[in-house]
Coordinates of C-alpha atoms in Angstrom, one line a residue:
M1400 CA 0.7 -23.4 24.7
G1401 CA 3.3 -23.7 21.9
D1402 CA 3.7 -27.4 22.5
E1403 CA -0.1 -27.9 22.4
L1404 CA -0.3 -26.0 19.1
L1405 CA 2.5 -28.2 17.7
A1406 CA 0.6 -31.3 18.8
R1407 CA -2.5 -30.2 17.0
A1408 CA -0.6 -29.4 13.8
Q1409 CA 1.1 -32.8 13.9
Q1410 CA -2.2 -34.5 14.6
A1411 CA -3.7 -32.8 11.5
V1412 CA -0.8 -33.9 9.3
A1413 CA -1.1 -37.5 10.6
D1414 CA -4.9 -37.5 10.1
A1415 CA -4.5 -36.2 6.5
Q1416 CA -2.1 -39.0 5.7
K1417 CA -4.5 -41.6 7.2
A1418 CA -7.2 -40.1 5.0
G1419 CA -5.1 -40.7 1.8
A1420 CA -3.2 -37.4 1.4
S1421 CA 0.2 -37.8 -0.2
G1422 CA 1.4 -34.8 1.7
A1423 CA 0.2 -32.3 4.2
W1424 CA 1.2 -29.1 6.0
A1425 CA -0.6 -27.7 9.1
R1426 CA -0.3 -24.5 11.1
A1427 CA -2.0 -23.9 14.4
S1428 CA -2.0 -20.5 16.0
T1429 CA -3.5 -18.4 18.7
S1430 CA -3.5 -14.6 19.1
R1431 CA -4.8 -11.8 21.3
A1432 CA -5.3 -8.2 20.3
S1433 CA -6.5 -5.1 22.3
E1434 CA -7.2 -1.6 21.2
L1435 CA -8.3 1.7 23.0
V1436 CA -9.1 5.0 21.3
V1437 CA -9.5 8.4 22.9
R1438 CA -11.0 11.2 20.8
D1439 CA -11.2 14.8 22.2
G1440 CA -11.2 13.7 25.8
K1441 CA -13.6 10.8 25.6
V1442 CA -12.9 7.1 25.3
E1443 CA -14.4 6.3 21.9
K1444 CA -13.5 2.6 21.4
V1445 CA -12.4 -0.3 23.6
Q1446 CA -11.9 -3.6 21.9
A1447 CA -10.3 -7.0 22.7
A1448 CA -10.2 -10.1 20.6
T1449 CA -8.7 -13.6 20.8
S1450 CA -8.5 -16.2 18.1
R1451 CA -7.4 -19.8 17.7
S1452 CA -7.2 -21.5 14.4
L1453 CA -5.6 -24.2 12.3
S1454 CA -4.9 -24.1 8.6
L1455 CA -4.2 -27.2 6.5
Q1456 CA -2.6 -27.6 3.1
V1457 CA -3.5 -30.9 1.5
Y1458 CA -1.5 -32.5 -1.4
A1459 CA -3.1 -35.5 -3.0
D1460 CA -1.6 -36.8 -6.3
H1461 CA -0.7 -33.4 -7.7
R1462 CA -4.0 -32.0 -6.4
F1463 CA -3.9 -29.2 -3.8
S1464 CA -6.2 -27.3 -1.5
T1465 CA -6.1 -25.2 1.6
H1466 CA -8.6 -25.3 4.5
S1467 CA -9.0 -23.6 7.9
T1468 CA -10.9 -24.2 11.1
T1469 CA -11.2 -22.6 14.5
D1470 CA -12.2 -25.9 16.2
L1471 CA -9.1 -27.6 17.5
A1472 CA -10.8 -30.3 19.5
P1473 CA -9.1 -33.6 18.5
E1474 CA -12.2 -35.6 17.5
R1475 CA -13.7 -32.8 15.4
L1476 CA -10.3 -31.9 13.9
A1477 CA -10.0 -35.5 12.6
R1478 CA -13.4 -35.1 10.8
F1479 CA -12.4 -31.7 9.4
V1480 CA -9.1 -33.2 8.0
A1481 CA -10.8 -36.2 6.5
D1482 CA -13.4 -33.9 4.7
A1483 CA -10.5 -31.7 3.5
V1484 CA -8.7 -34.6 1.9
A1485 CA -11.8 -36.0 0.3
M1486 CA -12.6 -32.6 -1.3
T1487 CA -9.0 -32.2 -2.5
K1488 CA -9.3 -35.5 -4.5
L1489 CA -12.1 -34.0 -6.5
L1490 CA -10.0 -31.2 -7.9
P1491 CA -8.1 -31.3 -11.2
E1492 CA -4.5 -32.2 -11.2
D1493 CA -1.7 -29.6 -11.2
P1494 CA 1.7 -31.1 -12.0
F1495 CA 3.5 -28.2 -10.4
R1496 CA 2.0 -28.7 -6.9
A1497 CA 4.6 -30.3 -4.6
M1498 CA 5.7 -30.1 -1.0
P1499 CA 8.8 -27.9 -0.3
D1500 CA 12.1 -29.7 -0.6
P1501 CA 13.0 -30.8 2.9
A1502 CA 16.7 -30.0 2.2
L1503 CA 15.6 -26.3 2.5
F1504 CA 14.6 -26.8 6.1
A1505 CA 18.2 -27.4 7.1
G1506 CA 20.4 -24.7 8.6
R1507 CA 17.8 -23.0 10.7
S1508 CA 19.3 -20.4 13.0
P1509 CA 19.1 -21.2 16.8
A1510 CA 19.1 -17.5 17.6
D1511 CA 16.6 -15.8 20.0
L1512 CA 15.4 -13.0 17.8
G1513 CA 13.9 -11.0 20.8
L1514 CA 10.3 -11.0 19.4
V1515 CA 8.5 -11.6 22.7
D1516 CA 8.1 -9.4 25.7
A1517 CA 5.8 -10.8 28.4
S1518 CA 5.2 -7.3 29.7
I1519 CA 3.2 -6.4 26.6
D1520 CA 0.8 -9.3 27.2
A1521 CA 0.4 -7.8 30.7
I1522 CA -0.6 -4.3 29.6
T1523 CA -3.8 -3.4 31.5
P1524 CA -6.8 -1.4 30.2
A1525 CA -5.9 1.3 32.7
S1526 CA -2.4 1.6 31.2
R1527 CA -3.8 1.8 27.7
E1528 CA -6.2 4.6 28.7
E1529 CA -3.4 6.5 30.5
W1530 CA -1.2 6.4 27.4
A1531 CA -4.0 7.4 25.1
R1532 CA -5.0 10.3 27.3
A1533 CA -1.4 11.5 27.6
M1534 CA -1.1 11.5 23.8
E1535 CA -4.5 13.2 23.2
A1536 CA -3.8 15.9 25.8
A1537 CA -0.5 16.7 24.2
C1538 CA -2.2 16.9 20.8
H1539 CA -4.5 19.7 22.2
G1540 CA -1.5 21.9 23.0
D1541 CA -2.6 24.7 20.6
P1542 CA -5.8 26.8 20.4
R1543 CA -6.1 26.0 16.6
V1544 CA -6.7 22.3 17.2
L1545 CA -10.1 21.2 16.1
S1546 CA -9.9 17.5 16.9
A1547 CA -7.4 15.0 18.2
T1548 CA -7.5 11.2 18.4
A1549 CA -5.1 8.8 20.2
Y1550 CA -4.8 5.1 19.6
V1551 CA -3.2 2.4 21.7
S1552 CA -3.0 -1.2 20.6
D1553 CA -1.1 -4.3 21.6
D1554 CA -1.1 -7.9 20.5
T1555 CA 0.5 -11.3 21.0
E1556 CA 0.7 -14.4 18.8
Q1557 CA 1.9 -18.0 19.1
G1558 CA 2.0 -20.6 16.5
A1559 CA 3.4 -24.0 15.4
A1560 CA 3.7 -25.8 12.1
A1561 CA 4.3 -29.4 11.0
S1562 CA 4.6 -31.2 7.7
S1563 CA 4.5 -34.7 6.4
N1564 CA 8.0 -34.4 5.0
G1565 CA 9.8 -33.7 8.3
F1566 CA 9.2 -30.0 9.2
T1567 CA 8.3 -28.8 12.7
G1568 CA 8.7 -25.3 14.1
Q1569 CA 7.2 -22.8 16.5
W1570 CA 7.1 -19.0 16.6
A1571 CA 5.8 -16.3 18.9
G1572 CA 5.7 -12.5 18.9
T1573 CA 4.4 -9.4 20.7
A1574 CA 4.0 -5.8 19.6
A1575 CA 2.5 -2.6 20.9
W1576 CA 1.6 0.6 18.9
L1577 CA 0.9 4.2 19.9
S1578 CA -0.4 6.7 17.4
A1579 CA -2.0 10.2 17.4
E1580 CA -3.8 12.2 14.7
V1581 CA -4.5 16.0 14.9
T1582 CA -6.7 18.3 12.8
V1583 CA -6.2 22.0 13.0
K1584 CA -8.0 25.1 11.7
D1585 CA -6.6 27.0 8.8
E1586 CA -7.8 29.8 6.6
G1587 CA -11.3 29.3 5.1
D1588 CA -12.5 25.8 5.3
K1589 CA -9.0 24.2 5.2
R1590 CA -8.4 21.5 7.9
P1591 CA -4.8 20.4 7.8
E1592 CA -4.0 17.1 9.5
G1593 CA -0.9 15.6 11.0
G1594 CA 0.0 12.4 12.8
H1595 CA 2.7 10.4 14.4
Y1596 CA 3.2 6.8 15.6
M1597 CA 5.5 4.4 17.2
G1598 CA 5.6 0.6 17.5
A1599 CA 7.9 -1.9 19.0
R1600 CA 8.2 -5.6 19.9
R1601 CA 9.2 -4.6 23.4
R1602 CA 7.4 -2.3 25.8
D1603 CA 10.6 -0.5 26.9
A1604 CA 11.3 0.5 23.3
L1605 CA 8.1 2.6 23.0
L1606 CA 8.4 6.4 22.9
D1607 CA 6.9 8.6 25.6
P1608 CA 3.2 8.9 24.7
A1609 CA 3.1 12.6 25.3
G1610 CA 6.0 13.0 23.0
I1611 CA 4.1 11.2 20.2
G1612 CA 1.1 13.5 20.7
K1613 CA 3.4 16.6 20.6
T1614 CA 5.0 15.5 17.4
A1615 CA 1.6 14.8 15.8
L1616 CA 0.6 18.4 16.7
E1617 CA 3.8 19.8 15.3
K1618 CA 3.2 18.0 12.0
A1619 CA -0.3 19.3 11.8
L1620 CA 0.7 22.9 12.5
A1621 CA 3.5 22.6 9.9
R1622 CA 0.7 22.1 7.3
L1623 CA -0.9 25.5 8.0
G1624 CA -0.9 27.6 4.8
S1625 CA -0.3 24.7 2.5
T1626 CA -0.5 25.6 -1.2
K1627 CA -0.3 23.7 -4.4
G1628 CA 3.4 23.7 -5.4
A1629 CA 4.7 24.8 -8.7
T1630 CA 5.4 22.3 -11.6
A1631 CA 9.1 21.7 -11.6
K1632 CA 11.8 19.2 -12.3
T1633 CA 13.9 19.3 -9.2
T1634 CA 15.6 17.4 -6.3
M1635 CA 13.3 15.2 -4.1
V1636 CA 14.2 14.4 -0.5
V1637 CA 12.0 11.7 0.9
D1638 CA 11.4 11.4 4.6
P1639 CA 12.3 8.0 6.1
Q1640 CA 8.6 7.5 7.1
A1641 CA 7.6 7.8 3.4
A1642 CA 10.7 6.2 1.8
G1643 CA 9.7 2.7 2.7
Q1644 CA 6.7 2.9 0.4
L1645 CA 9.0 3.7 -2.5
I1646 CA 11.1 0.6 -1.8
N1647 CA 8.0 -1.5 -1.4
R1648 CA 6.6 -0.4 -4.8
L1649 CA 10.0 -0.9 -6.4
L1650 CA 10.3 -4.5 -5.2
A1651 CA 6.7 -5.5 -5.3
P1652 CA 6.9 -7.5 -8.6
N1653 CA 10.3 -9.0 -7.7
N1654 CA 8.9 -12.5 -7.2
A1655 CA 8.5 -15.8 -9.1
S1656 CA 4.7 -15.4 -9.2
A1657 CA 4.8 -12.1 -11.0
I1658 CA 7.7 -13.3 -13.3
F1659 CA 5.9 -16.4 -14.4
Q1660 CA 2.7 -14.5 -15.0
G1661 CA 4.5 -12.0 -17.2
R1662 CA 3.8 -9.0 -15.0
S1663 CA 7.2 -8.2 -13.5
F1664 CA 9.7 -5.6 -14.6
W1665 CA 12.4 -7.7 -12.9
A1666 CA 12.1 -10.7 -15.2
G1667 CA 15.4 -11.6 -16.9
K1668 CA 17.3 -8.9 -15.0
L1669 CA 19.3 -10.9 -12.4
G1670 CA 22.9 -9.8 -12.4
Q1671 CA 22.1 -6.6 -14.3
K1672 CA 22.7 -3.1 -13.0
V1673 CA 19.2 -1.7 -12.6
V1674 CA 19.4 1.3 -10.2
S1675 CA 22.0 3.6 -8.6
P1676 CA 25.1 1.9 -7.2
L1677 CA 24.3 3.7 -4.0
L1678 CA 21.4 1.3 -3.4
T1679 CA 21.8 -2.0 -1.6
I1680 CA 18.8 -3.8 -0.2
T1681 CA 19.1 -6.9 1.9
D1682 CA 16.4 -9.3 3.2
E1683 CA 17.3 -9.7 6.9
P1684 CA 15.1 -12.3 8.6
L1685 CA 17.4 -12.6 11.6
L1686 CA 17.2 -9.0 12.7
A1687 CA 16.8 -8.8 16.5
G1688 CA 13.4 -7.4 17.3
G1689 CA 12.4 -6.8 13.7
F1690 CA 8.8 -6.7 12.6
G1691 CA 9.5 -9.2 9.8
S1692 CA 12.0 -11.3 11.7
R1693 CA 11.6 -15.1 11.6
L1694 CA 13.6 -18.3 11.8
F1695 CA 11.7 -19.9 8.8
D1696 CA 9.2 -18.8 6.3
G1697 CA 5.7 -20.0 5.5
E1698 CA 7.1 -23.1 3.7
G1699 CA 9.5 -24.0 6.5
I1700 CA 12.5 -22.8 4.5
A1701 CA 15.3 -21.8 6.9
A1702 CA 15.6 -18.0 7.0
K1703 CA 19.0 -16.6 5.9
P1704 CA 20.0 -13.1 4.9
R1705 CA 20.4 -12.4 1.2
D1706 CA 20.9 -9.3 -0.9
L1707 CA 18.1 -8.4 -3.2
V1708 CA 19.9 -5.4 -4.8
R1709 CA 23.7 -5.1 -4.4
N1710 CA 25.3 -1.8 -5.4
G1711 CA 22.6 -1.2 -7.9
V1712 CA 22.6 -4.8 -9.3
L1713 CA 19.6 -7.1 -9.0
A1714 CA 20.9 -10.0 -6.9
A1715 CA 17.9 -12.2 -6.1
H1716 CA 14.1 -12.8 -6.6
Y1717 CA 11.7 -14.1 -4.0
V1718 CA 11.0 -17.7 -5.2
D1719 CA 8.4 -20.0 -3.6
T1720 CA 8.1 -23.7 -4.4
Y1721 CA 5.1 -23.6 -6.6
Y1722 CA 6.1 -20.7 -8.9
G1723 CA 9.7 -21.7 -8.7
R1724 CA 8.7 -25.0 -10.4
K1725 CA 6.6 -23.2 -12.9
A1726 CA 9.1 -20.5 -13.7
D1727 CA 12.1 -22.9 -13.4
L1728 CA 13.8 -20.8 -10.8
P1729 CA 15.7 -22.0 -7.7
V1730 CA 13.5 -21.9 -4.6
N1731 CA 14.8 -19.6 -1.9
G1732 CA 11.6 -18.4 0.0
G1733 CA 8.7 -16.6 -1.6
S1734 CA 8.0 -13.8 0.9
P1735 CA 9.9 -10.9 2.4
S1736 CA 11.0 -10.6 6.0
N1737 CA 12.8 -7.4 6.9
R1738 CA 14.0 -5.4 3.9
V1739 CA 17.0 -3.2 5.0
V1740 CA 18.6 -0.5 2.9
K1741 CA 22.4 0.0 3.4
L1742 CA 22.9 3.3 5.2
G1743 CA 24.8 6.4 4.1
K1744 CA 26.5 9.0 6.3
R1745 CA 24.0 11.9 6.9
D1746 CA 20.6 12.2 8.6
L1747 CA 17.6 14.1 7.3
A1748 CA 18.4 17.4 9.1
A1749 CA 21.9 17.5 7.5
I1750 CA 20.6 16.5 4.1
L1751 CA 17.9 19.2 4.1
K1752 CA 20.3 21.8 5.2
G1753 CA 22.6 21.1 2.4
T1754 CA 20.1 20.6 -0.4
G1755 CA 19.6 24.2 -1.5
S1756 CA 16.3 23.7 -3.4
G1757 CA 13.8 21.0 -4.1
I1758 CA 10.8 19.3 -2.5
Y1759 CA 10.8 17.5 0.8
V1760 CA 8.2 14.7 0.7
T1761 CA 6.7 13.8 4.0
S1762 CA 3.9 11.5 2.8
W1763 CA 2.3 10.0 -0.3
L1764 CA -1.4 10.6 -1.0
G1765 CA -2.6 7.7 -3.1
G1766 CA -1.2 6.7 -6.5
N1767 CA -0.1 3.6 -8.4
A1768 CA 2.8 1.8 -10.0
D1769 CA 2.7 -0.6 -12.9
A1770 CA 4.3 -3.9 -12.0
T1771 CA 5.4 -4.6 -15.6
T1772 CA 6.9 -1.3 -16.5
L1773 CA 7.4 0.4 -13.0
D1774 CA 5.8 3.5 -14.4
F1775 CA 4.2 5.4 -11.5
S1776 CA 2.2 8.4 -10.4
L1777 CA 1.9 9.4 -6.7
G1778 CA 0.2 12.2 -4.8
V1779 CA 2.7 14.2 -2.7
R1780 CA 2.5 16.1 0.5
G1781 CA 5.6 17.9 1.9
H1782 CA 7.5 21.2 1.9
V1783 CA 9.5 23.4 -0.4
I1784 CA 13.2 23.2 0.3
D1785 CA 15.0 26.6 0.1
K1786 CA 18.4 27.9 1.2
A1787 CA 17.2 28.1 4.8
G1788 CA 16.1 24.5 4.8
V1789 CA 12.5 23.3 5.1
G1790 CA 10.2 26.0 3.7
A1791 CA 6.5 26.4 3.0
P1792 CA 4.2 23.4 3.0
V1793 CA 2.9 22.1 -0.3
G1794 CA 0.2 19.6 -1.3
E1795 CA -2.1 18.7 -4.2
M1796 CA 0.9 17.8 -6.3
N1797 CA 1.9 14.6 -8.2
V1798 CA 5.2 13.1 -8.9
T1799 CA 5.4 10.9 -12.0
G1800 CA 7.9 8.8 -13.8
N1801 CA 9.4 5.4 -13.7
L1802 CA 10.6 3.8 -10.5
A1803 CA 13.7 2.2 -12.2
T1804 CA 14.6 5.6 -13.7
L1805 CA 13.9 7.3 -10.4
F1806 CA 16.2 4.9 -8.4
A1807 CA 18.9 5.3 -11.1
A1808 CA 18.8 9.0 -10.1
L1809 CA 19.3 8.2 -6.4
V1810 CA 22.2 10.5 -5.3
E1811 CA 22.2 10.0 -1.5
V1812 CA 21.1 7.5 1.1
G1813 CA 20.7 8.7 4.7
N1814 CA 21.7 7.0 8.0
D1815 CA 18.3 7.4 9.7
P1816 CA 15.9 4.5 9.0
W1817 CA 12.4 4.6 10.5
A1818 CA 12.5 1.8 13.0
P1819 CA 8.9 0.6 13.5
S1820 CA 8.6 -1.1 10.2
S1821 CA 9.7 -4.3 8.4
I1822 CA 11.0 -2.0 5.6
L1823 CA 14.0 -0.2 7.1
V1824 CA 14.7 2.7 4.8
P1825 CA 16.5 6.0 5.6
T1826 CA 16.1 9.4 4.0
L1827 CA 16.5 9.1 0.2
V1828 CA 17.5 11.8 -2.2
F1829 CA 16.8 11.8 -5.9
E1830 CA 17.8 14.3 -8.7
G1831 CA 15.7 15.5 -11.6
V1832 CA 12.3 14.4 -10.4
Q1833 CA 9.2 15.6 -12.2
F1834 CA 6.6 17.3 -10.0
S1835 CA 3.2 18.4 -11.4
G1836 CA 1.5 21.3 -9.6
V1837 CA 0.5 24.8 -10.5

């Protein structure tokens, strides 16, 4: 299948050049996805989908456009490409539009990144139902449970790309996900919820389904008696499952597009100390089994590890060809792969035990962050930290401030990243964080 997809991509590029394009880039892909949901003992949803498509980028004398089709039959593909080139020639010129520099294609790693497991593609409907029922049954392990839902999904993808300036490449990946959500009865009309999930590229890396359901139940029960916490300026310990969102918000405007458009806090800060020296974040595209792993990016640029933040110093932006030309920045790839935080020495349990007092954040409930200033406000759900460790649950609180200031107050990085994510972040500990509550 991969060779067939590559042939279609190469055909589209050749057809575009015959139609008068000065350059072209084509990607052909196919995918399959399946999902099963069990809610309170009944199968609520069964879904399966397959797709096959080709996307085409056309460059014609500094004019540019993108097009897509699901019809890969050779004779109809040629007509689709010809029409795409003709339409592109009607657009106004953009002098910054150009194909990626082919020199950036060189140095591609030959590594097998372990992104494909054939046994995931062989998962049967019966197996999905068995896993979902095991999770859902474990979720009902307490009389206070009002409702429980279990989800099982798996997918596979294959693709190939080709360009008129010498790029060819193929990719493939599989993944499976198990998750459970539980609602329990509390005093009055309160209905606390809890959930847990796991995902992996390989079937043998998935957790036991019943264990996922049990953890989801434990998280829901831990929310019983939740109150609005007190307004305070205190230590904040962020669970690894929530910490990735902070890193994502911190780095979201660290790209050439945002910098050129004047909406990035990181503009002009390369080489400057911007956060705590405890923080090092690396973009790791060659991580075995990673959800963001790849041998090349969407422009064909060979994937190579690079530090984004090194000991608190901003070390790199994400720079694609178009905005790199507009912002006069060296092109290095415009999109993230796996973002990995350098680990510390202790895990969450040890950190909580030694904190003394503060707020342990287990999840964020909405909020926003300004890309230009990094000022933020986020809803918080979690627990009070007292001398005994994790104390009473709290919610209906906000944490506010500035992300750069927050990460300058980072005082500890854990050693326990949450694995099923392309943002691998451990427990994070911040001092002097402002919480708004009662």
